[in-house]
Amino acid sequence: MATRMTINGVSTCTEAGTEKYERFQSGIGRRKRTLVQYDYRHTDGELFACVKPT
């Protein structure tokens, strides 16, 4: 699966104070779920990331 938020599993959210989010589907057959990956880099440089269902 190609994403715009990660390169080799590393977040591309590098600038302080920025946020990115991306929707994707996970699952097999009829059991697909839509999930959202959210990354936020605080102004002090700390990264907050989570994945939640919609």
GROMACS .gro file of C-alpha atoms in nm:
model
   54
    1MET     CA    1   0.000   0.000   0.000
    2ALA     CA    2   0.144   0.337  -0.102
    3THR     CA    3   0.106   0.619   0.147
    4ARG     CA    4   0.205   0.982   0.143
    5MET     CA    5   0.269   1.001   0.518
    6THR     CA    6   0.547   0.749   0.564
    7ILE     CA    7   0.868   0.650   0.388
    8ASN     CA    8   0.994   0.306   0.498
    9GLY     CA    9   0.773   0.330   0.806
   10VAL     CA   10   0.910   0.669   0.915
   11SER     CA   11   0.677   0.969   0.940
   12THR     CA   12   0.723   1.246   0.684
   13CYS     CA   13   0.578   1.502   0.928
   14THR     CA   14   0.911   1.674   1.000
   15GLU     CA   15   0.835   2.045   1.041
   16ALA     CA   16   0.738   2.163   1.389
   17GLY     CA   17   0.373   2.263   1.427
   18THR     CA   18   0.246   2.064   1.126
   19GLU     CA   19  -0.017   1.792   1.104
   20LYS     CA   20  -0.106   1.533   0.840
   21TYR     CA   21  -0.382   1.277   0.811
   22GLU     CA   22  -0.467   1.003   0.566
   23ARG     CA   23  -0.762   0.766   0.522
   24PHE     CA   24  -0.711   0.405   0.420
   25GLN     CA   25  -0.900   0.076   0.420
   26SER     CA   26  -0.791  -0.237   0.602
   27GLY     CA   27  -0.949  -0.581   0.592
   28ILE     CA   28  -1.042  -0.869   0.369
   29GLY     CA   29  -1.352  -0.899   0.151
   30ARG     CA   30  -1.666  -0.748   0.302
   31ARG     CA   31  -1.499  -0.680   0.637
   32LYS     CA   32  -1.312  -0.371   0.522
   33ARG     CA   33  -1.278  -0.088   0.773
   34THR     CA   34  -1.192   0.271   0.698
   35LEU     CA   35  -0.917   0.398   0.925
   36VAL     CA   36  -0.751   0.737   0.965
   37GLN     CA   37  -0.381   0.779   1.042
   38TYR     CA   38  -0.303   1.115   1.209
   39ASP     CA   39   0.044   1.263   1.271
   40TYR     CA   40   0.113   1.590   1.452
   41ARG     CA   41   0.457   1.729   1.525
   42HIS     CA   42   0.445   1.967   1.823
   43THR     CA   43   0.639   2.294   1.818
   44ASP     CA   44   0.894   2.136   2.056
   45GLY     CA   45   0.959   1.859   1.798
   46GLU     CA   46   0.772   1.572   1.966
   47LEU     CA   47   0.565   1.354   1.731
   48PHE     CA   48   0.211   1.244   1.819
   49ALA     CA   49   0.069   0.972   1.594
   50CYS     CA   50  -0.242   0.753   1.610
   51VAL     CA   51  -0.465   0.533   1.393
   52LYS     CA   52  -0.838   0.525   1.464
   53PRO     CA   53  -1.147   0.383   1.288
   54THR     CA   54  -1.395   0.630   1.141
   0.00000   0.00000   0.00000
